[in-house]
Tab-separated table of C-alpha atoms in Angstrom:
chain	number	residue	atom	x	y	z
A	1137	ASP	CA	0.000	0.000	0.000
A	1138	ALA	CA	1.204	3.511	-0.762
A	1139	GLY	CA	2.176	5.711	2.154
A	1140	VAL	CA	1.331	9.380	2.541
A	1141	THR	CA	2.203	11.197	-0.670
A	1142	GLN	CA	2.877	14.903	-0.979
A	1143	SER	CA	3.307	17.094	-4.018
A	1144	PRO	CA	5.287	18.825	-5.202
A	1145	THR	CA	8.483	17.638	-3.506
A	1146	HIS	CA	10.231	20.959	-4.038
A	1147	LEU	CA	8.934	24.425	-4.821
A	1148	ILE	CA	10.484	27.857	-5.255
A	1149	LYS	CA	8.367	30.981	-4.893
A	1150	THR	CA	8.962	34.695	-4.426
A	1151	ARG	CA	7.694	36.962	-1.682
A	1152	GLY	CA	4.049	37.938	-2.026
A	1153	GLN	CA	3.051	34.928	-4.113
A	1154	HIS	CA	0.722	32.210	-2.957
A	1155	VAL	CA	1.254	28.453	-2.903
A	1156	THR	CA	-0.855	25.303	-2.744
A	1157	LEU	CA	0.579	22.079	-1.345
A	1158	ARG	CA	-1.164	18.751	-1.722
A	1159	CYS	CA	-1.380	15.613	0.377
A	1160	SER	CA	-2.886	12.175	-0.216
A	1161	PRO	CA	-3.334	10.128	2.973
A	1162	ILE	CA	-2.883	6.406	3.359
A	1163	SER	CA	-5.897	4.565	1.973
A	1164	GLY	CA	-8.570	4.328	4.663
A	1165	HIS	CA	-7.185	7.196	6.746
A	1166	LYS	CA	-9.677	9.975	7.352
A	1167	SER	CA	-7.566	12.383	9.399
A	1168	VAL	CA	-4.885	14.637	7.930
A	1169	SER	CA	-2.589	17.047	9.742
A	1170	TRP	CA	-0.187	19.672	8.412
A	1171	TYR	CA	3.112	20.739	9.969
A	1172	GLN	CA	5.826	23.307	9.216
A	1173	GLN	CA	9.433	22.333	9.917
A	1174	VAL	CA	12.011	25.096	9.716
A	1175	LEU	CA	15.578	23.903	9.176
A	1176	GLY	CA	17.138	22.686	12.421
A	1177	GLN	CA	13.911	22.712	14.398
A	1178	GLY	CA	11.099	20.325	15.190
A	1179	PRO	CA	7.823	20.449	13.260
A	1180	GLN	CA	5.128	22.924	14.306
A	1181	PHE	CA	1.452	22.001	14.113
A	1182	ILE	CA	-0.583	24.006	11.599
A	1183	PHE	CA	-3.930	22.224	11.054
A	1184	GLN	CA	-5.755	18.972	11.627
A	1185	TYR	CA	-8.733	17.853	9.531
A	1186	TYR	CA	-11.057	14.924	10.061
A	1187	GLU	CA	-14.008	14.010	7.870
A	1188	LYS	CA	-13.540	17.280	5.964
A	1189	GLU	CA	-13.847	19.431	9.071
A	1190	GLU	CA	-11.128	21.369	10.867
A	1191	ARG	CA	-10.431	19.723	14.230
A	1192	GLY	CA	-7.412	21.692	15.376
A	1193	ARG	CA	-5.400	24.768	14.512
A	1194	GLY	CA	-1.922	25.831	15.589
A	1195	ASN	CA	-0.602	29.332	16.119
A	1196	PHE	CA	-0.263	30.404	12.493
A	1197	PRO	CA	-1.563	33.581	10.785
A	1198	ASP	CA	-4.676	33.662	8.622
A	1199	ARG	CA	-2.439	33.566	5.529
A	1200	PHE	CA	-2.411	29.815	6.139
A	1201	SER	CA	-5.541	27.873	5.244
A	1202	ALA	CA	-6.384	24.287	4.408
A	1203	ARG	CA	-9.205	22.047	3.363
A	1204	GLN	CA	-9.962	18.343	3.081
A	1205	PHE	CA	-11.783	16.825	0.151
A	1206	PRO	CA	-14.390	14.012	0.061
A	1207	ASN	CA	-11.634	11.517	-0.850
A	1208	TYR	CA	-9.766	12.671	2.323
A	1209	SER	CA	-6.906	14.274	0.407
A	1210	SER	CA	-5.965	17.729	1.578
A	1211	GLU	CA	-4.535	21.033	0.403
A	1212	LEU	CA	-2.561	23.603	2.367
A	1213	ASN	CA	-2.680	27.142	0.999
A	1214	VAL	CA	-0.359	29.951	1.986
A	1215	ASN	CA	-0.974	33.508	0.741
A	1216	ALA	CA	1.309	36.552	0.656
A	1217	LEU	CA	4.437	34.437	1.123
A	1218	LEU	CA	7.189	35.730	3.391
A	1219	LEU	CA	10.848	34.753	3.533
A	1220	GLY	CA	10.124	33.118	6.892
A	1221	ASP	CA	7.710	30.698	5.254
A	1222	SER	CA	10.683	28.830	3.790
A	1223	ALA	CA	10.464	25.401	5.372
A	1224	LEU	CA	9.655	21.729	4.933
A	1225	TYR	CA	5.885	21.259	5.012
A	1226	LEU	CA	4.860	17.853	6.291
A	1227	CYS	CA	1.539	16.099	6.020
A	1228	ALA	CA	0.551	13.211	8.287
A	1229	SER	CA	-2.446	10.915	8.235
A	1230	SER	CA	-4.117	8.619	10.745
A	1231	SER	CA	-7.249	6.518	10.719
A	1232	VAL	CA	-8.923	8.764	13.276
A	1233	PRO	CA	-7.660	11.815	15.213
A	1234	ASP	CA	-7.245	9.723	18.345
A	1235	ARG	CA	-4.480	10.133	20.866
A	1236	SER	CA	-3.552	6.458	20.637
A	1237	GLN	CA	-3.316	6.317	16.865
A	1238	PRO	CA	0.094	6.664	15.229
A	1239	GLN	CA	0.501	9.338	12.615
A	1240	HIS	CA	2.120	8.417	9.314
A	1241	PHE	CA	4.112	11.209	7.721
A	1242	GLY	CA	4.889	11.948	4.117
A	1243	ASP	CA	8.362	13.109	3.120
A	1244	GLY	CA	7.209	16.699	2.796
A	1245	THR	CA	7.313	19.587	0.356
A	1246	ARG	CA	10.440	21.724	0.548
A	1247	LEU	CA	9.311	25.336	-0.001
A	1248	SER	CA	11.914	28.013	-0.676
A	1249	ILE	CA	10.976	31.696	-0.784
A	1250	LEU	CA	13.276	34.062	-2.664
B	830	LYS	CA	3.578	27.975	28.116
B	831	ASN	CA	3.424	24.554	26.446
B	832	GLN	CA	6.995	23.504	25.693
B	833	VAL	CA	9.019	20.379	24.973
B	834	GLU	CA	12.752	20.451	25.667
B	835	GLN	CA	15.104	17.724	24.455
B	836	SER	CA	18.648	16.934	25.455
B	837	PRO	CA	21.299	16.534	24.371
B	838	GLN	CA	20.997	18.582	21.196
B	839	SER	CA	23.396	16.198	19.480
B	840	LEU	CA	25.140	12.963	20.368
B	841	ILE	CA	27.888	10.881	18.770
B	842	ILE	CA	28.340	7.239	19.776
B	843	LEU	CA	30.133	4.159	18.481
B	844	GLU	CA	28.253	1.342	16.815
B	845	GLY	CA	27.091	-1.244	19.317
B	846	LYS	CA	26.905	1.170	22.254
B	847	ASN	CA	23.726	2.141	24.102
B	848	CYS	CA	22.441	5.681	24.544
B	849	THR	CA	19.625	7.559	26.260
B	850	LEU	CA	17.862	10.672	25.009
B	851	GLN	CA	15.899	12.959	27.324
B	852	CYS	CA	12.651	14.892	26.963
B	853	ASN	CA	11.152	17.326	29.497
B	854	TYR	CA	7.783	18.951	28.919
B	855	THR	CA	5.412	21.520	30.375
B	856	VAL	CA	2.448	20.663	28.115
B	857	SER	CA	-0.920	20.660	29.852
B	858	PRO	CA	-3.378	19.015	29.929
B	859	PHE	CA	-1.322	15.970	28.943
B	860	SER	CA	-2.808	13.585	26.399
B	861	ASN	CA	0.070	11.439	25.183
B	862	LEU	CA	3.801	11.399	24.429
B	863	ARG	CA	5.325	10.125	21.200
B	864	TRP	CA	8.857	9.524	20.018
B	865	TYR	CA	9.657	9.798	16.323
B	866	LYS	CA	12.760	9.028	14.256
B	867	GLN	CA	13.445	11.380	11.362
B	868	ASP	CA	16.068	10.533	8.773
B	869	THR	CA	17.576	13.425	6.840
B	870	GLY	CA	15.230	14.581	4.080
B	871	ARG	CA	12.416	12.250	5.151
B	872	GLY	CA	9.271	12.549	7.226
B	873	PRO	CA	9.233	11.380	10.864
B	874	VAL	CA	8.459	7.747	11.634
B	875	SER	CA	6.616	6.793	14.810
B	876	LEU	CA	8.593	4.745	17.353
B	877	THR	CA	6.408	4.722	20.482
B	878	ILE	CA	3.197	6.230	21.849
B	879	MET	CA	2.503	6.445	25.581
B	880	THR	CA	-0.560	7.699	27.428
B	881	PHE	CA	-0.710	8.948	31.007
B	882	SER	CA	-1.071	5.488	32.539
B	883	GLU	CA	1.887	3.938	30.697
B	884	ASN	CA	5.412	4.322	32.029
B	885	THR	CA	7.319	2.198	29.537
B	886	LYS	CA	6.926	1.122	25.919
B	887	SER	CA	9.298	-0.852	23.731
B	888	ASN	CA	9.726	-1.172	19.987
B	889	GLY	CA	12.597	-3.500	19.188
B	890	ARG	CA	15.842	-1.884	20.358
B	891	TYR	CA	13.980	1.303	21.320
B	892	THR	CA	12.523	1.664	24.835
B	893	ALA	CA	10.699	4.782	25.950
B	894	THR	CA	9.884	5.665	29.561
B	895	LEU	CA	7.474	8.234	30.935
B	896	ASP	CA	7.289	9.832	34.373
B	897	ALA	CA	4.110	11.897	34.286
B	898	ASP	CA	4.741	13.261	37.787
B	899	THR	CA	8.053	14.881	36.876
B	900	LYS	CA	6.985	15.404	33.247
B	901	GLN	CA	10.014	13.616	31.879
B	902	SER	CA	10.520	10.968	29.235
B	903	SER	CA	13.539	9.124	27.922
B	904	LEU	CA	14.291	7.073	24.828
B	905	HIS	CA	16.872	4.330	25.292
B	906	ILE	CA	18.525	2.809	22.235
B	907	THR	CA	20.230	-0.535	22.762
B	908	ALA	CA	23.124	-1.920	20.701
B	909	SER	CA	23.142	1.008	18.288
B	910	GLN	CA	23.471	0.476	14.547
B	911	LEU	CA	24.675	2.791	11.799
B	912	SER	CA	21.086	3.073	10.588
B	913	ASP	CA	20.117	4.642	13.926
B	914	SER	CA	21.822	7.852	12.790
B	915	ALA	CA	18.914	10.300	12.625
B	916	SER	CA	17.063	13.000	14.525
B	917	TYR	CA	14.864	11.758	17.380
B	918	ILE	CA	11.889	13.950	18.165
B	919	CYS	CA	9.743	13.964	21.292
B	920	VAL	CA	6.120	15.072	20.806
B	921	VAL	CA	3.667	15.794	23.622
B	922	GLY	CA	-0.006	16.093	22.798
B	923	ARG	CA	-2.623	18.003	24.738
B	924	ALA	CA	-6.378	18.067	24.550
B	925	SER	CA	-7.834	21.477	23.724
B	926	GLY	CA	-11.532	22.101	23.134
B	927	GLY	CA	-12.107	18.658	21.692
B	928	SER	CA	-8.996	18.867	19.530
B	929	TYR	CA	-5.609	17.183	19.829
B	930	ILE	CA	-2.731	19.670	19.676
B	931	PRO	CA	0.818	18.253	19.431
B	932	THR	CA	3.907	20.157	20.576
B	933	PHE	CA	7.222	18.994	19.101
B	934	GLY	CA	10.668	19.200	20.603
B	935	ARG	CA	13.598	20.349	18.459
B	936	GLY	CA	15.019	16.852	18.364
B	937	THR	CA	18.285	15.169	19.284
B	938	SER	CA	20.634	14.527	16.393
B	939	LEU	CA	22.249	11.111	16.833
B	940	ILE	CA	25.301	10.047	14.848
B	941	VAL	CA	26.484	6.450	15.105
B	942	HIS	CA	30.081	5.872	13.982
B	943	PRO	CA	31.482	2.483	12.929
């Protein structure tokens, strides 16, 4: 079975542009979470979605938004890009957003802002 | 403030030796504690998950402990292998308004030399 897949793997944008990152969860998983990992640091929680509804939100500005589709795939959108948005964006899926369920991560999208 | 602190920041050991990584947290209310292994350029992979009532959990050569009273956890790696070279991340989850919010540590970078 395929794991969590993210696209694109790498992306270069300039300040002020917007970007859309995509994530396909493991088949059968209904919960998707998004994380930002700046170089040399641990990931930071951005959003969690379950059954197409937002279930959790981290401390990120409104420039960050996300949605989950009926097939449980998800998109992360970032508007008005800043240099500080350069990071590895990780998506993780689980069967349900339960504290005992392991999260399975994709290998991320490396976003560089020039 | 909800924080997760890991130590040491980096560690170099010889193949075959044991090592212990530390995690202290101030996250509240506590939901669970997870340890992940992250290889360079890849997404994190779950090693262990522990809830409040569990004080030890093993996964092969990896053993995690949890002391919920002192808010400390450790990850012990036995008979290290070259493939153990990676970043090890401690994640503490809290319950917030029906949502699960994870807080990540910055990770310990482990290098295993032959």
